[in-house]
Short mmCIF file of C-alpha atoms in Angstrom, two decimals:
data_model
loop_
_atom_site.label_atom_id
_atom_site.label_comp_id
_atom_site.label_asym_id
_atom_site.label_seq_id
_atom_site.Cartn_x
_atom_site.Cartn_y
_atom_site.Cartn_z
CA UNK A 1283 -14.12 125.27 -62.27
CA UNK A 1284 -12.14 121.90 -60.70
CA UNK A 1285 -9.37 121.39 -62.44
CA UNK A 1286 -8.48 118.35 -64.60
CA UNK A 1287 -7.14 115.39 -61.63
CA UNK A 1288 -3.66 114.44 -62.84
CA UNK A 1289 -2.22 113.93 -60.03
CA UNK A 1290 -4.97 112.27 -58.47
CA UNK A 1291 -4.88 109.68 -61.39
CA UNK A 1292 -1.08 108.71 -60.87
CA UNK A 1293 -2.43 107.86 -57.01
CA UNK A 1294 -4.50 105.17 -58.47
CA UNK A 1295 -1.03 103.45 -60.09
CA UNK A 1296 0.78 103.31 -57.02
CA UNK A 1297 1.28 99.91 -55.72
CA UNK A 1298 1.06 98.56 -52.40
CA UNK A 1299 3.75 95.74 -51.66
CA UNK A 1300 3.73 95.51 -47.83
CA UNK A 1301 1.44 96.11 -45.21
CA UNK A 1302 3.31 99.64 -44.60
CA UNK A 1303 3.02 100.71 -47.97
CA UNK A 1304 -1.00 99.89 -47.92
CA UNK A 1305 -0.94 102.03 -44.58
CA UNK A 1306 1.08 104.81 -46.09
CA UNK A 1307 -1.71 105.05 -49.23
CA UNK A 1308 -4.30 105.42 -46.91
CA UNK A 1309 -2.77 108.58 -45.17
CA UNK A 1310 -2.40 110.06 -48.56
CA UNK A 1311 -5.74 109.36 -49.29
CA UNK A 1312 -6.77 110.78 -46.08
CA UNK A 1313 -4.88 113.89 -46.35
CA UNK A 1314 -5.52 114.14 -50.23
CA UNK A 1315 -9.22 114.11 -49.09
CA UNK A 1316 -9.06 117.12 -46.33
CA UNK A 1317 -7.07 119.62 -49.20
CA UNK A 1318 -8.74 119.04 -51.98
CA UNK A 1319 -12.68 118.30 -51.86
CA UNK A 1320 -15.73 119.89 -52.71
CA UNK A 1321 -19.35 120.61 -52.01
CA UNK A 1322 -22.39 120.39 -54.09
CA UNK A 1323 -23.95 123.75 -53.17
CA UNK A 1324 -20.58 126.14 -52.59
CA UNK A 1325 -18.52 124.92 -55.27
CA UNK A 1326 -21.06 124.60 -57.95
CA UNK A 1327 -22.87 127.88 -59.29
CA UNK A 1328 -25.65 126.77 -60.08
CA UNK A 1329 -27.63 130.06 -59.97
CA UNK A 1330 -24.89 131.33 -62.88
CA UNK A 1331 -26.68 131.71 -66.28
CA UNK A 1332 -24.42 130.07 -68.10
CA UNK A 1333 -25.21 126.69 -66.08
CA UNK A 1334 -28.88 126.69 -65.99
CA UNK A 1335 -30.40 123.68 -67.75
CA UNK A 1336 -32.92 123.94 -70.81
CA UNK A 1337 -33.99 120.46 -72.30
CA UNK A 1338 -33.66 122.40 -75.85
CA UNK A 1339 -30.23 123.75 -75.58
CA UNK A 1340 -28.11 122.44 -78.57
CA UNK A 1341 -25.10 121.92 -75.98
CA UNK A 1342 -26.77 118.48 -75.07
CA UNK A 1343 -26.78 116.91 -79.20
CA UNK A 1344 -24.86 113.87 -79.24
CA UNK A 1345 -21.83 114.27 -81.13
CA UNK A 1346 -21.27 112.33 -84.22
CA UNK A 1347 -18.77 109.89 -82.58
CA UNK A 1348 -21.21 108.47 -80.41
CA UNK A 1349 -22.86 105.62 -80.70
CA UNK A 1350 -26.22 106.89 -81.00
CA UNK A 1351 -25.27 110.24 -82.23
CA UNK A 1352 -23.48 108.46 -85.70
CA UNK A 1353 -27.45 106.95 -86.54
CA UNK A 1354 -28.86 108.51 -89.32
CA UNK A 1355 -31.80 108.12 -87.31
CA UNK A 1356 -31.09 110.24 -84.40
CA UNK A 1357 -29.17 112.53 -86.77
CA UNK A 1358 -32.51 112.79 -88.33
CA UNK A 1359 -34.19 114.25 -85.70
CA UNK A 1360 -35.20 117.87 -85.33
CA UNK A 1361 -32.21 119.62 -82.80
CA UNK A 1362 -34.47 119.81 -80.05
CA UNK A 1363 -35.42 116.43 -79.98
CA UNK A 1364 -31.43 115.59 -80.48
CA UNK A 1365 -30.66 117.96 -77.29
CA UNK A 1366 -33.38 116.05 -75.56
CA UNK A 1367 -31.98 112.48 -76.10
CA UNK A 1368 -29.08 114.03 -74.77
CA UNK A 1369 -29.93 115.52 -72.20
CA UNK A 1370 -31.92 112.45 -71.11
CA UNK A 1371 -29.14 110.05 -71.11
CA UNK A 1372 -26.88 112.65 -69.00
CA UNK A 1373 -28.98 112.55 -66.12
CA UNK A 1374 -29.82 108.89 -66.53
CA UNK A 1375 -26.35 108.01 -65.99
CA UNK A 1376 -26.31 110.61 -62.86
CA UNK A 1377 -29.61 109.13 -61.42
CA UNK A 1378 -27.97 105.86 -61.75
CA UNK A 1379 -24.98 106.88 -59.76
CA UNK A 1380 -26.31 108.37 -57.18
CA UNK A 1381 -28.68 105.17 -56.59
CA UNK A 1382 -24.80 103.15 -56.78
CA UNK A 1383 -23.78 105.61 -54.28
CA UNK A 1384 -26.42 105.08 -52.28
CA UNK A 1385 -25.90 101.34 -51.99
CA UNK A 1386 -22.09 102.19 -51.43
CA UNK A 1387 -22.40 104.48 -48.45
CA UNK A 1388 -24.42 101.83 -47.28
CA UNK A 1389 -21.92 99.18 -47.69
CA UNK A 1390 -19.50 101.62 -46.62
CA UNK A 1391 -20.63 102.38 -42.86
CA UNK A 1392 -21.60 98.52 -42.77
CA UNK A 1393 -17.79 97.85 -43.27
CA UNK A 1394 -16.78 100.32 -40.91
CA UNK A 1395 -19.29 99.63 -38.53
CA UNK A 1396 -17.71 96.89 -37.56
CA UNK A 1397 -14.13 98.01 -37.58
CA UNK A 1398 -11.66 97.93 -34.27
CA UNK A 1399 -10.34 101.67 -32.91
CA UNK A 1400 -7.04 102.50 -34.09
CA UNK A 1401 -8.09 100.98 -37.92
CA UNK A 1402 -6.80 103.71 -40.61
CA UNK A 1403 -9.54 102.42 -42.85
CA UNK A 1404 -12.34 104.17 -40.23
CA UNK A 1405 -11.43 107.81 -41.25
CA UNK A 1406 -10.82 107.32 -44.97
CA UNK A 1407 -14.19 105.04 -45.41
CA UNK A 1408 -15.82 108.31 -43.32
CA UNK A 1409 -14.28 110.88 -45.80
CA UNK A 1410 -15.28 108.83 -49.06
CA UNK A 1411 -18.88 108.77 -47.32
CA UNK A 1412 -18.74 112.48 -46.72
CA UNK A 1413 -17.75 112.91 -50.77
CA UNK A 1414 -20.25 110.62 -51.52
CA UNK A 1415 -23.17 112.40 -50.17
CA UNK A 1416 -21.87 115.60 -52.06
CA UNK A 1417 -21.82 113.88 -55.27
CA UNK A 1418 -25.47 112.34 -54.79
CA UNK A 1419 -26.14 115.43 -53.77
CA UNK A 1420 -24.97 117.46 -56.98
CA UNK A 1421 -26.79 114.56 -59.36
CA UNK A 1422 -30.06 115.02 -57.89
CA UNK A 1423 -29.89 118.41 -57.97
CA UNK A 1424 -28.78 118.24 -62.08
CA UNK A 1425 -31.97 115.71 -62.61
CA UNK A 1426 -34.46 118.11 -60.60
CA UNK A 1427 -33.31 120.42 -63.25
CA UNK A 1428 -33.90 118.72 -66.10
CA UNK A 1429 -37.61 118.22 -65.59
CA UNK A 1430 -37.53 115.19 -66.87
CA UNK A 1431 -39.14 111.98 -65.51
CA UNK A 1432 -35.41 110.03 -65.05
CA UNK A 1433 -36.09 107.08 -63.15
CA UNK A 1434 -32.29 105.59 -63.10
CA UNK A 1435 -31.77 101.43 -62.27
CA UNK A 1436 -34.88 99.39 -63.36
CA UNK A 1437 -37.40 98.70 -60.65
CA UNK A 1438 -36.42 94.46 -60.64
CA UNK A 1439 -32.72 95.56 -60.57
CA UNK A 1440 -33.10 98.51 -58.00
CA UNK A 1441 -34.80 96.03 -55.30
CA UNK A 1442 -32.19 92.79 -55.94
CA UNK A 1443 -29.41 96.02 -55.59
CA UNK A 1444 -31.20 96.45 -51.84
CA UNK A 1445 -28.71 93.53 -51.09
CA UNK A 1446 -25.40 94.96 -52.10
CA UNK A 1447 -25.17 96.98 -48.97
CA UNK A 1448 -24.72 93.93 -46.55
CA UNK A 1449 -22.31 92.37 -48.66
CA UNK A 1450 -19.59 93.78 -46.19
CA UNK A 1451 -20.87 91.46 -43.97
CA UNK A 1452 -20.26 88.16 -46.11
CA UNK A 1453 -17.05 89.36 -47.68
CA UNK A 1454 -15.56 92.73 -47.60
CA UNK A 1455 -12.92 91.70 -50.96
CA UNK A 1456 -16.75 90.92 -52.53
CA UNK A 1457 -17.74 94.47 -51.62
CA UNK A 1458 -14.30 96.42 -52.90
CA UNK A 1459 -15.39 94.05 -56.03
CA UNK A 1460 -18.87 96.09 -55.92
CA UNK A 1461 -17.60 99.21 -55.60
CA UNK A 1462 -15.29 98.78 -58.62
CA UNK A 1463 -17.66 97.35 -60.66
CA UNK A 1464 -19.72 100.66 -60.13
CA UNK A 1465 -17.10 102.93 -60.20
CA UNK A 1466 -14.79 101.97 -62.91
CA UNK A 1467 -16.72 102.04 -66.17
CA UNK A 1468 -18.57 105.20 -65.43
CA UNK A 1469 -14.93 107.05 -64.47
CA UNK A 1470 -14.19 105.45 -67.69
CA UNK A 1471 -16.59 107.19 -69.83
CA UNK A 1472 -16.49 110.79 -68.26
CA UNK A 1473 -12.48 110.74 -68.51
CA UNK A 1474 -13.13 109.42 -72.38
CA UNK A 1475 -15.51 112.17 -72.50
CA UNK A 1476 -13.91 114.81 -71.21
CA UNK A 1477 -10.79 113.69 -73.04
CA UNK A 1478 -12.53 113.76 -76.80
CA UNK A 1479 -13.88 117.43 -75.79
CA UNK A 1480 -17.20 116.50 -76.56
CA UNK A 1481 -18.85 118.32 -73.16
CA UNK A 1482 -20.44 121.63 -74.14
CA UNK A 1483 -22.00 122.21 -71.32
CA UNK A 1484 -20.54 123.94 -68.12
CA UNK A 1485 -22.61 122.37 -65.55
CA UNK A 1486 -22.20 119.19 -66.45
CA UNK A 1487 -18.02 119.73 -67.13
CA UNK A 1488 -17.81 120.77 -63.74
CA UNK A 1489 -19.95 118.04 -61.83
CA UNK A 1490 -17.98 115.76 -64.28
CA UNK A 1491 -14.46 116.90 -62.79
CA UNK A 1492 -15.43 116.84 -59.23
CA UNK A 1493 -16.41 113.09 -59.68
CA UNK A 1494 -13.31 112.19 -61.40
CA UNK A 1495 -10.97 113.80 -59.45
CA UNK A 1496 -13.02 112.20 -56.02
CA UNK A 1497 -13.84 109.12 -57.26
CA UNK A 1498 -10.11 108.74 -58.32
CA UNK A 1499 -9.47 108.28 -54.14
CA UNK A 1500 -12.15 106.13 -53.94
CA UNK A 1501 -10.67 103.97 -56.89
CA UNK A 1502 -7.33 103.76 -55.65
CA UNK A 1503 -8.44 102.94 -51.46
CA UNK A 1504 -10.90 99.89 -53.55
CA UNK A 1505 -8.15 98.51 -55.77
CA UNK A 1506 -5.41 98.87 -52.44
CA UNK A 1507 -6.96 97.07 -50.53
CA UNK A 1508 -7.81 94.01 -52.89
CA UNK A 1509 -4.19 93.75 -53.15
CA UNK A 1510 -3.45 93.94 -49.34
CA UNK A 1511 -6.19 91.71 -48.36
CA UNK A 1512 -6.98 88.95 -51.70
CA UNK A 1513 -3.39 87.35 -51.29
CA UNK A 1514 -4.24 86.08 -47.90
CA UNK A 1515 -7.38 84.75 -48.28
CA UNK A 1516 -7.99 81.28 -48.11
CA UNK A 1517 -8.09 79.58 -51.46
CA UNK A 1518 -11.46 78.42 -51.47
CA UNK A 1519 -12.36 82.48 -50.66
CA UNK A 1520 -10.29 83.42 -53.61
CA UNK A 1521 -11.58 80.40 -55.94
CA UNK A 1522 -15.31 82.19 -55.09
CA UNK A 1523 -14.12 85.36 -55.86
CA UNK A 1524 -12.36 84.69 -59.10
CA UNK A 1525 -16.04 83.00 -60.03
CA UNK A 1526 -17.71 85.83 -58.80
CA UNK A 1527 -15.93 88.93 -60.24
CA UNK A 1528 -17.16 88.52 -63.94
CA UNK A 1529 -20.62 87.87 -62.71
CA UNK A 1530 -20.53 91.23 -61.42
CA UNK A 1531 -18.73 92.71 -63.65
CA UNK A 1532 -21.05 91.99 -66.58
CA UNK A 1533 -24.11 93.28 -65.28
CA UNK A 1534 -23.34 96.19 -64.03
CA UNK A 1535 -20.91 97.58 -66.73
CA UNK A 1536 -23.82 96.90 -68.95
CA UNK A 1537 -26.19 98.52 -66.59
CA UNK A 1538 -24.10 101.90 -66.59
CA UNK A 1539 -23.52 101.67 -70.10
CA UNK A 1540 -26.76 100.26 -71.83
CA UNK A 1541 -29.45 102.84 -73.32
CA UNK A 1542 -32.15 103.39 -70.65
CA UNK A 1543 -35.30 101.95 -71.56
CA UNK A 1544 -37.43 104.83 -70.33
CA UNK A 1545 -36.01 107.00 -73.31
CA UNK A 1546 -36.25 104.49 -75.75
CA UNK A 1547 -39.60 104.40 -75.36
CA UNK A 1548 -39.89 108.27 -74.43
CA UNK A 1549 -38.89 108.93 -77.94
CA UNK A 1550 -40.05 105.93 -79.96
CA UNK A 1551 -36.28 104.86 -80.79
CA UNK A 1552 -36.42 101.97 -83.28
CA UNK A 1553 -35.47 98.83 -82.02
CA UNK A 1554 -33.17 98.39 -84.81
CA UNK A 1555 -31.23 101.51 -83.97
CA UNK A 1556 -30.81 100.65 -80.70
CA UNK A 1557 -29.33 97.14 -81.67
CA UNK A 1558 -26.90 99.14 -84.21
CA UNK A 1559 -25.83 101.79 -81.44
CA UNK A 1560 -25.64 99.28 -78.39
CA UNK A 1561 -25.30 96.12 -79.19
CA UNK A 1562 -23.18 96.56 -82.14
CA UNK A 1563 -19.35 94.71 -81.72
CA UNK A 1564 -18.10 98.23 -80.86
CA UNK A 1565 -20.50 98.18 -78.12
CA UNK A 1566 -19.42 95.22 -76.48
CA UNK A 1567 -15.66 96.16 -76.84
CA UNK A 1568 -16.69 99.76 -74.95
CA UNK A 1569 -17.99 97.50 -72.11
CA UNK A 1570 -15.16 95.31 -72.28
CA UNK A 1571 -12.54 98.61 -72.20
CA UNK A 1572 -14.48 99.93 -69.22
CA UNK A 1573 -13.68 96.94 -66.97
CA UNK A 1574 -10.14 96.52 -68.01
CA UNK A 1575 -8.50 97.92 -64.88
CA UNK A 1576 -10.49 95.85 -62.74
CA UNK A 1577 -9.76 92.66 -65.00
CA UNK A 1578 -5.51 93.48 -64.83
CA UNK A 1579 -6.30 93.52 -61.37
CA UNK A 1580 -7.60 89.99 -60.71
CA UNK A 1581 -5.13 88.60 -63.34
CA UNK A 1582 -2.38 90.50 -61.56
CA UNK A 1583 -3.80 89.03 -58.01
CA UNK A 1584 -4.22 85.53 -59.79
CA UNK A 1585 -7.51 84.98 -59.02
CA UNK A 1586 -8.59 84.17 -62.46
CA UNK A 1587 -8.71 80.32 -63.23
CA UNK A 1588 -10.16 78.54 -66.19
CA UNK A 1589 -13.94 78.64 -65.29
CA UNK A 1590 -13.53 82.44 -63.68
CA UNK A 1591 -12.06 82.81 -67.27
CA UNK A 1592 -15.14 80.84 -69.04
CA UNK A 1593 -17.31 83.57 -67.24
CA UNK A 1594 -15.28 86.60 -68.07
CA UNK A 1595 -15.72 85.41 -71.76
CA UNK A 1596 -19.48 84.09 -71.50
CA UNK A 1597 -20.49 88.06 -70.35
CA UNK A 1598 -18.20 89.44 -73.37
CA UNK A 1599 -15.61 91.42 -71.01
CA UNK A 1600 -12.76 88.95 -71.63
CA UNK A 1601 -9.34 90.07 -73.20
CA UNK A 1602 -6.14 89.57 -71.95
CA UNK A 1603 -4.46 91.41 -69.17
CA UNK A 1604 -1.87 93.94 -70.35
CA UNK A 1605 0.05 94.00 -67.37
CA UNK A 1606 0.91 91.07 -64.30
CA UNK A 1607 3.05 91.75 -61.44
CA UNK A 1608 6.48 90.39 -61.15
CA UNK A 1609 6.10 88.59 -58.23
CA UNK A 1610 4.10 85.57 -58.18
CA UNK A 1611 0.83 85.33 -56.58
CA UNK A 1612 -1.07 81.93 -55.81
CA UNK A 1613 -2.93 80.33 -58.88
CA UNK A 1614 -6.59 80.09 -59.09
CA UNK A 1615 -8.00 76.86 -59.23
#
């Protein structure tokens, strides 16, 4: 089994001050990707006993610190309807990321598509595409196994999403914005997850610490090269993307994080239960936590200005930034 990612964390803390310090994280990230990565169908047993999948299998019960596992109602249930819910909203949230991968490898090979030879960027956006396609990959394969009729993003949402991967095109510091906004909240969750001990089962542990410690590159290239490039963008580019961030932000921290309607109605879940597990003020303060990174990040870049912050606060992921950097970056407008 992977082990936990520490050191892959600390890579996403490192900051880049100079144009050969941004350089210098992307050959770590490079080499970081060729020693340590891994494949969905060598690296994951999935033939071993101990990882097969039954819908039943009391592994999958919400624990009582979750938000829906603390109702009465759900705790209510009979086990194997508990295991179910579960179950259900485990490979929910993996249908949903492999669809958000699928948009990002997209917007990925747009990106470098158009990059000039000799750009350090080409290889590293190649190897997060290769780990990418591993991780869909590995989700799929978990949801075939569940038997269960996950459908992942709404239909409405899935074809507006058809746009994100041509965003490179408009605005690549838009894009690493995307990426984030996927990326962030669910790596979020699992390391809460993980963290609280709450993961019974062995499959999902392990699919759960290959993401982490992947997705913990892909993190750090995202949030490296908003701080090489956002400083020198013109300030009617950075006004836009101040405005825009939030917008983002809110909808698809809520989309990873909301119940999925499909189960709701799957197993007749009270409308009043939902309200009390997800759109309860502890809720909206999960959501909020989940996008914090990404919200130090702007203030630290200083692309938040009074109507960016007016947004940030109209979508409920507003609080304010723990950390700024010492030296000063141009003011929003």
């Amino acid at each position: 089994m992977p082990k936990a990612p520490t050191e892959l964390a600390d890579e996403v803390r490192e900051k880049v001050t100079d144009k050969k310090s941004y350089l210098g994280v992307i050959d770590r990230l490079n080499k970081a990707s060729v020693e340590k990565h891994w494949e969905a169908y060598a690296d994951i047993p999935w033939d071993d006993p101990e990882f097969q999948v039954d819908k039943n299998d009391p592994r999958w019960i919400l624990p009582a610190t979750d938000r829906l596992g603390e109702t009465a109602w759900y705790q209510a249930q009979p086990p194997e309807i508990q295991a179910q819910i579960g179950l259900w909203r485990v490979a929910t949230a993996m249908k949903i990321g492999l669809q958000f991968e699928n948009l990002l490898k997209r917007g990925l090979l747009n990106y470098a598509y158009r990059l000039p030879n000799g750009r350090p960027e080409f290889r590293y956006v190649y190897h997060e595409t290769t780990e990418e396609c591993h991780h869909g990959m590995m989700f799929q394969e978990f949801v075939n196994r569940t038997k269960m009729p996950i459908r992942g993003m709404p239909r409405s949402l899935s074809l507006i999403a058809q746009a994100a991967p041509w965003i490179p095109l408009v605005s690549t510091e838009m894009f690493f914005i995307f990426v984030l906004g996927g990326e962030d909240p669910i790596d979020y969750v699992q390391r809460k997850h993980l963290k609280s001990g709450h993961i019974k089962h062995p499959l999902e542990e392990t699919i759960m610490r290959i993401h982490i410690a992947e997705e913990a590159r892909h993190i750090s290239f995202a949030r490296h090269y908003l701080r090489h490039r956002v400083p020198n963008m013109t300030p009617m580019a950075r006004r836009v993307l101040g405005i825009a961030t939030p917008i983002v932000l809110g909808i698809m921290a809520r989309i990873m994080l909301s119940p999925p309607g499909p189960m709701v109605r799957h197993f007749n879940i009270p409308k009043d239960v939902v309200r009390q597990a997800f759109k309860s003020e502890t809720a909206q303060t999960e959501i909020s936590n989940s996008v914090a990174k990404i919200r130090d990040l702007m203030a630290e870049l200083g692309v938040i200005g009074p109507v960016a912050k007016r947004l940030w606060k109209a979508f409920g992921i507003w609080d304010e930034p723990k950390k700024r950097r010492a030296a000063a970056t141009p003011k929003a407008a």
